[in-house]
Amino acid sequence: MRVLGIETSCDETSAAVVDDGPKLLAQVVLSQADLHSRFGGVVPEIACRSHVEMLSRVVEQCLREADTRPADLDGIAVACRPGLIGALLIGVSTAKALAWAWDKPLIGVNHLEAHLESPVLSPDRGPARSIEPPYLGVVLSGGHTDLYEVHATSRSRIGATQDDAVGEAFDKVASVLGLGYPGGPRIEKEATGGDPKAVKLPRTLLGPDSLDFSFSGIKTAVLYQWCGQNGRGSGPVEGAPARADLAASFQAAVTDVLITKVRRALDQTGLDRVVLGGGVTANRYLRQRFETELADRTEQLVFPAPQFSTDNGAMIALLGRRLLEQGERSDLFLDARPGT
Ligand code: KG4
Ligand code: ZN
């Protein structure tokens, strides 16, 4: 079954075509990072305008690269929740128009569930990796830090962020440290020259059994270290730690918390497989520590290839394809939703 996937939930305009295997035939990802960087974060109005301008061209280019005519498609999948509502609506309206014009089945998919599909794609377009439930699904993105217990026919969320999502914390700390947007990759780069033990930062674990997350405390702690106790200046204040040390210490503290919570979740559920997805999983320090420190506790630990960590059309096409194969369909009343 050959499926076109469309992703516009935030600041990437992306389309991909996936076929049996599952095999990725082509993917186009247009990042808007340059448009948003001077504002220090995603500006929804700018994101929407850019999606409107670019999506048709992105879809056309993707079909061309996949050597696929509309008639060759067996369905169209689109991210319809969660995300920026205006941005989602552009993908959903486009997918509905194409499904109607080309007379193809339509399927709306959950963007977070789609992140957990991305590890099946091999980085070099080789054979797909096999990932069978049950497993612990870990979504580490700009808007979510979620733990899911995933079984063949059901999925339940067992942990979530209570304030800032992990990617949001990376972005805000990068902004405090004057590293700009997007924050995650810039913190990672800065941290390579720093000492992860140099600055003492809090590791908020909530209750002893809690699987939820809170990253607002560590964000404030970095702010105080860099800008002084009133946190109002632009920093660095006199006596502030070196920026690289602060970035490395932040990255280490966040990774400590994530590993502790994943261990807890494995203990509580009895699961021994972990599947990760979301932009923060592109972080090489985090990947390496997960692989080393959870090796004793996991049968299988799978990250997406880095190019499929951040938002992409392939994961939408993959999940849509699976749902279409199971007989699910959306109708032309499909709507976008900002929440899960
Ligand atoms: O999954 P994603 O592309 O979009 C959402 O669904 O939110 O995740 C974007 C987030 C941003 O907060 C970005 O800073 C973070 O992923 N990110 C990273 C890295 N690359 C992207 N965080 C840490 N290290 C990275 N290398
Ligand atoms: Zn995402």
Coordinates of C-alpha atoms and ligand atoms in Angstrom, one line a residue:
M1 CA 0.0 0.0 0.0
R2 CA 1.5 3.3 -1.1
V3 CA 0.7 6.3 1.1
L4 CA 1.4 10.0 1.0
G5 CA 2.0 11.5 4.5
I6 CA 1.6 15.2 5.2
E7 CA 3.1 17.0 8.3
T8 CA 2.5 20.6 9.2
S9 CA 1.9 20.5 13.0
C10 CA 4.6 23.1 13.9
D11 CA 7.5 24.6 11.9
E12 CA 8.4 21.9 9.4
T13 CA 6.5 21.5 6.2
S14 CA 6.9 17.9 5.1
A15 CA 5.6 15.2 2.8
A16 CA 6.7 11.6 2.3
V17 CA 5.7 8.6 0.3
V18 CA 5.9 5.2 2.0
D19 CA 5.3 1.8 0.3
D20 CA 5.2 -1.8 1.4
G21 CA 8.1 -3.0 3.6
P22 CA 7.5 -0.4 4.9
K23 CA 9.9 1.4 2.6
L24 CA 10.4 5.2 2.3
L25 CA 10.3 6.1 -1.4
A26 CA 10.9 9.9 -0.9
Q27 CA 10.6 12.6 1.8
V28 CA 10.9 16.3 1.6
V29 CA 11.3 18.4 4.8
L30 CA 11.3 22.1 4.6
S31 CA 12.4 23.6 8.0
Q32 CA 11.2 27.1 8.8
A33 CA 13.9 27.5 11.5
D34 CA 15.5 30.5 9.7
L35 CA 12.1 32.3 9.6
H36 CA 11.6 32.0 13.3
S37 CA 15.2 32.3 14.6
R38 CA 15.2 36.1 15.0
F39 CA 12.1 35.9 17.2
G40 CA 13.7 33.2 19.5
G41 CA 10.9 30.7 18.9
V42 CA 8.1 29.6 16.6
V43 CA 5.7 32.4 15.6
P44 CA 2.4 30.7 14.8
E45 CA 1.3 33.3 12.2
I46 CA 4.6 33.0 10.3
A47 CA 4.5 29.2 10.5
C48 CA 1.0 29.2 9.0
R49 CA 1.8 31.5 6.2
S50 CA 4.9 29.5 5.2
H51 CA 2.9 26.2 5.3
V52 CA 0.3 27.8 3.0
E53 CA 3.0 29.0 0.6
M54 CA 5.1 25.9 0.5
L55 CA 3.0 22.8 1.1
S56 CA 1.7 22.2 -2.5
R57 CA 5.3 22.6 -3.8
V58 CA 6.6 20.2 -1.1
V59 CA 4.0 17.6 -2.0
E60 CA 4.7 18.0 -5.7
Q61 CA 8.4 17.6 -5.3
C62 CA 8.0 14.6 -3.0
L63 CA 5.7 12.8 -5.5
R64 CA 8.2 13.6 -8.2
E65 CA 11.1 12.2 -6.2
A66 CA 9.1 9.1 -5.3
D67 CA 8.3 8.6 -9.0
T68 CA 4.7 8.4 -8.0
R69 CA 1.6 9.7 -9.8
P70 CA -1.6 10.5 -7.8
A71 CA -3.2 7.4 -9.4
D72 CA -0.4 5.2 -7.8
L73 CA -1.4 6.3 -4.3
D74 CA -3.6 4.1 -2.0
G75 CA -4.2 6.7 0.6
I76 CA -3.4 10.1 2.1
A77 CA -2.4 10.5 5.7
V78 CA -2.1 13.8 7.6
A79 CA -1.2 14.9 11.1
C80 CA -4.4 16.3 12.6
R81 CA -3.4 16.6 16.3
P82 CA -1.8 17.8 18.5
G83 CA 0.0 20.9 17.4
L84 CA -0.4 24.6 16.4
I85 CA -4.1 24.7 15.4
G86 CA -3.6 27.0 12.4
A87 CA -0.6 25.0 11.1
L88 CA -2.4 21.7 11.5
L89 CA -5.4 23.1 9.6
I90 CA -3.3 23.8 6.6
G91 CA -2.1 20.2 6.4
V92 CA -5.6 18.9 7.1
S93 CA -7.3 21.1 4.5
T94 CA -4.7 20.2 1.9
A95 CA -5.0 16.5 2.6
K96 CA -8.8 16.6 2.4
A97 CA -8.7 18.5 -0.9
L98 CA -6.2 16.0 -2.4
A99 CA -8.2 13.0 -1.1
W100 CA -11.4 14.4 -2.7
A101 CA -9.8 15.5 -6.0
W102 CA -7.8 12.2 -6.4
D103 CA -10.6 10.1 -4.9
K104 CA -8.3 8.5 -2.3
P105 CA -8.9 7.2 1.2
L106 CA -8.0 9.8 3.9
I107 CA -6.7 9.1 7.4
G108 CA -6.0 11.7 10.1
V109 CA -3.2 10.6 12.6
N110 CA -2.0 11.6 16.0
H111 CA 1.4 13.3 15.6
L112 CA 2.8 11.9 18.9
E113 CA 1.8 8.3 18.0
A114 CA 3.5 8.9 14.7
H115 CA 6.8 9.8 16.4
L116 CA 6.9 6.3 17.8
E117 CA 6.6 4.8 14.3
S118 CA 9.8 6.6 13.0
P119 CA 12.3 4.1 14.5
V120 CA 11.2 1.4 12.0
L121 CA 12.8 3.4 9.2
S122 CA 16.4 2.6 8.6
P123 CA 18.7 5.6 8.0
D124 CA 20.0 4.4 4.6
R125 CA 16.6 3.4 3.2
G126 CA 17.5 -0.3 3.8
P127 CA 15.0 -2.9 5.2
A128 CA 12.7 -1.7 7.9
R129 CA 13.4 -2.6 11.5
S130 CA 10.9 -4.8 13.2
I131 CA 9.4 -3.4 16.4
E132 CA 6.7 -5.5 18.1
P133 CA 4.6 -4.4 21.0
P134 CA 4.4 -4.5 24.0
Y135 CA 6.9 -1.7 24.6
L136 CA 7.4 1.5 26.6
G137 CA 6.9 4.4 24.2
V138 CA 8.9 7.5 25.1
V139 CA 8.1 10.8 23.2
L140 CA 10.6 13.6 23.8
S141 CA 9.5 16.6 21.7
G142 CA 9.1 20.3 21.8
G143 CA 5.6 20.1 23.2
H144 CA 5.5 16.7 25.0
T145 CA 7.4 14.5 27.4
D146 CA 5.2 11.4 27.4
L147 CA 5.5 7.8 28.5
Y148 CA 3.2 5.3 26.9
E149 CA 2.5 1.6 27.7
V150 CA 2.0 0.3 24.2
H151 CA 0.3 -3.1 23.5
A152 CA -0.8 -4.5 20.2
T153 CA -4.3 -3.1 20.3
S154 CA -4.1 -0.5 23.1
R155 CA -2.0 2.3 24.3
S156 CA -2.1 4.2 27.5
R157 CA -0.3 7.3 28.7
I158 CA 1.4 6.6 32.0
G159 CA 3.5 9.7 32.4
A160 CA 3.5 13.3 31.1
T161 CA 5.0 16.6 31.7
Q162 CA 3.4 18.9 34.3
D163 CA 4.9 22.1 32.9
D164 CA 7.6 22.6 30.3
A165 CA 8.2 19.7 27.8
V166 CA 11.8 18.6 27.5
G167 CA 12.4 20.2 24.1
E168 CA 10.8 23.4 25.4
A169 CA 13.3 23.4 28.3
F170 CA 16.2 23.0 25.8
D171 CA 14.7 25.9 23.8
K172 CA 14.2 28.2 26.8
V173 CA 17.6 27.4 28.3
A174 CA 19.3 28.1 24.9
S175 CA 17.4 31.4 24.8
V176 CA 18.6 32.3 28.3
L177 CA 22.2 31.5 27.4
G178 CA 22.0 33.6 24.2
L179 CA 22.4 30.6 21.9
G180 CA 19.3 31.3 19.8
Y181 CA 16.7 29.1 18.1
P182 CA 16.3 26.1 17.6
G183 CA 17.7 25.5 21.1
G184 CA 18.2 21.8 21.3
P185 CA 21.0 21.4 18.7
R186 CA 22.7 24.6 19.9
I187 CA 22.8 23.4 23.5
E188 CA 24.1 20.0 22.3
K189 CA 26.9 21.8 20.3
E190 CA 27.8 24.2 23.1
A191 CA 27.8 21.3 25.6
T192 CA 30.5 19.4 23.7
G193 CA 33.1 21.8 25.1
G194 CA 31.8 21.7 28.6
D195 CA 32.0 19.7 31.8
P196 CA 28.6 18.0 32.7
K197 CA 29.6 18.0 36.4
A198 CA 30.7 21.6 36.6
V199 CA 27.4 23.2 37.8
K200 CA 25.0 21.7 40.4
L201 CA 21.5 21.7 39.0
P202 CA 18.2 20.2 40.4
R203 CA 16.9 16.9 39.2
T204 CA 13.1 17.1 39.8
L205 CA 11.7 13.6 40.2
L206 CA 8.3 14.5 41.8
G207 CA 7.0 11.6 44.0
P208 CA 9.1 8.4 44.5
D209 CA 6.8 6.5 42.1
S210 CA 5.9 9.3 39.8
L211 CA 6.3 8.9 36.1
D212 CA 5.5 12.5 35.4
F213 CA 8.0 15.2 34.5
S214 CA 8.7 18.8 35.6
F215 CA 11.5 20.8 33.9
S216 CA 10.5 24.3 34.9
G217 CA 12.8 24.2 38.1
I218 CA 15.9 23.4 36.2
K219 CA 15.2 26.1 33.6
T220 CA 14.9 28.6 36.4
A221 CA 18.1 27.3 38.1
V222 CA 20.0 27.9 34.8
L223 CA 18.5 31.4 34.6
Y224 CA 19.7 32.2 38.1
Q225 CA 23.2 30.8 37.5
W226 CA 23.5 32.9 34.3
C227 CA 21.7 36.1 35.1
G228 CA 21.9 36.3 38.9
Q229 CA 19.3 35.6 41.6
N230 CA 16.7 38.1 40.3
G231 CA 17.0 36.5 36.9
R232 CA 16.2 39.8 35.2
G233 CA 19.5 40.7 33.5
S234 CA 20.8 39.4 30.2
G235 CA 23.8 37.6 31.7
P236 CA 26.4 36.4 32.2
V237 CA 26.7 38.0 35.6
E238 CA 30.0 38.2 37.3
G239 CA 31.0 34.8 38.6
A240 CA 28.6 32.9 36.3
P241 CA 29.8 29.5 35.2
A242 CA 31.2 29.1 31.7
R243 CA 28.4 28.8 29.1
A244 CA 29.7 25.5 27.9
D245 CA 29.8 24.1 31.4
L246 CA 26.2 25.3 32.1
A247 CA 24.9 23.8 28.8
A248 CA 26.7 20.5 29.5
S249 CA 25.4 20.4 33.1
F250 CA 21.8 21.2 32.0
Q251 CA 21.9 18.5 29.3
A252 CA 23.3 16.0 31.9
A253 CA 20.7 16.8 34.5
V254 CA 17.8 16.4 32.0
T255 CA 19.2 13.1 30.8
D256 CA 19.5 11.9 34.4
V257 CA 15.9 12.6 35.0
L258 CA 14.7 11.0 31.8
I259 CA 16.8 7.8 32.5
T260 CA 15.5 7.6 36.0
K261 CA 11.9 7.9 34.8
V262 CA 12.3 5.3 32.1
R263 CA 13.8 2.9 34.6
R264 CA 10.8 3.5 36.9
A265 CA 8.4 3.0 34.1
L266 CA 10.1 -0.3 33.1
D267 CA 10.0 -1.5 36.7
Q268 CA 6.3 -0.5 37.2
T269 CA 5.1 -2.0 33.9
G270 CA 7.4 -5.0 33.6
L271 CA 8.2 -4.1 30.0
D272 CA 11.7 -4.6 28.7
R273 CA 11.5 -2.9 25.3
V274 CA 11.8 0.9 24.8
V275 CA 10.9 2.8 21.6
L276 CA 11.8 6.5 21.5
G277 CA 10.7 9.3 19.2
G278 CA 10.6 13.2 19.0
G279 CA 13.1 15.9 18.3
V280 CA 15.1 15.6 21.5
T281 CA 16.1 12.0 20.6
A282 CA 18.4 13.6 18.0
N283 CA 20.7 14.5 20.9
R284 CA 23.8 12.3 20.7
Y285 CA 24.8 12.7 24.3
L286 CA 21.3 11.5 25.4
R287 CA 21.3 8.6 23.0
Q288 CA 24.6 7.4 24.1
R289 CA 23.8 7.6 27.8
F290 CA 20.4 5.8 27.3
E291 CA 22.2 3.1 25.4
T292 CA 24.9 2.6 28.0
E293 CA 22.8 3.0 31.2
L294 CA 19.7 1.1 30.2
A295 CA 21.5 -1.8 28.5
D296 CA 21.1 -4.0 31.6
R297 CA 17.4 -3.3 31.8
T298 CA 16.2 -3.6 28.1
E299 CA 15.8 -6.3 25.6
Q300 CA 15.5 -3.7 22.9
L301 CA 16.1 0.1 22.9
V302 CA 15.4 1.8 19.6
F303 CA 15.9 5.4 18.6
P304 CA 14.8 6.8 15.3
A305 CA 17.6 7.6 12.8
P306 CA 18.5 11.2 13.5
Q307 CA 16.9 12.5 10.3
F308 CA 13.6 11.0 11.5
S309 CA 13.8 12.3 15.1
T310 CA 12.4 15.7 14.4
D311 CA 9.0 16.3 12.7
N312 CA 8.7 14.5 9.3
G313 CA 6.2 13.3 6.8
A314 CA 7.5 9.7 6.8
M315 CA 6.3 9.0 10.3
I316 CA 2.8 10.3 9.4
A317 CA 2.7 8.1 6.2
L318 CA 3.9 5.1 8.2
L319 CA 1.2 5.4 10.9
G320 CA -1.5 6.3 8.3
R321 CA -0.5 3.3 6.2
R322 CA -0.8 1.0 9.2
L323 CA -4.3 2.4 10.1
L324 CA -5.5 2.3 6.5
E325 CA -4.4 -1.4 6.3
Q326 CA -6.5 -2.0 9.5
G327 CA -9.5 -0.6 7.7
E328 CA -9.6 2.8 9.4
R329 CA -10.7 5.9 7.5
S330 CA -11.4 9.5 8.1
D331 CA -14.1 11.4 6.3
L332 CA -14.0 14.8 4.7
F333 CA -15.3 16.3 8.1
L334 CA -11.8 15.5 9.6
D335 CA -10.8 18.4 11.8
A336 CA -7.6 19.5 13.4
R337 CA -7.2 19.6 17.2
P338 CA -4.5 21.5 19.2
G339 CA -4.5 18.9 22.0
T340 CA -4.1 15.2 22.1
Ligands
KG4_1 O1 9.5 16.5 17.6 P1 9.9 17.9 17.3 O2 10.6 18.0 15.9 O3 8.6 18.8 17.3 C1 7.6 18.7 18.2 O4 6.7 17.8 18.0 O5 7.6 19.5 19.1 O6 10.8 18.4 18.5 C2 11.3 19.7 18.4 C3 12.2 19.8 19.7 C4 12.7 21.3 19.9 O7 12.4 21.7 21.2 C5 14.1 21.1 19.6 O8 14.9 22.1 20.4 C6 14.4 19.7 20.1 O9 13.3 19.0 19.6 N1 15.6 19.2 19.5 C7 16.7 18.8 20.3 C8 17.7 18.4 19.4 N2 17.2 18.6 18.1 C9 16.0 19.0 18.2 N3 16.9 18.8 21.6 C10 18.1 18.4 22.1 N4 19.1 18.0 21.3 C11 19.0 18.0 19.9 N5 20.0 17.7 19.1
ZN2 ZN 6.9 16.3 16.8

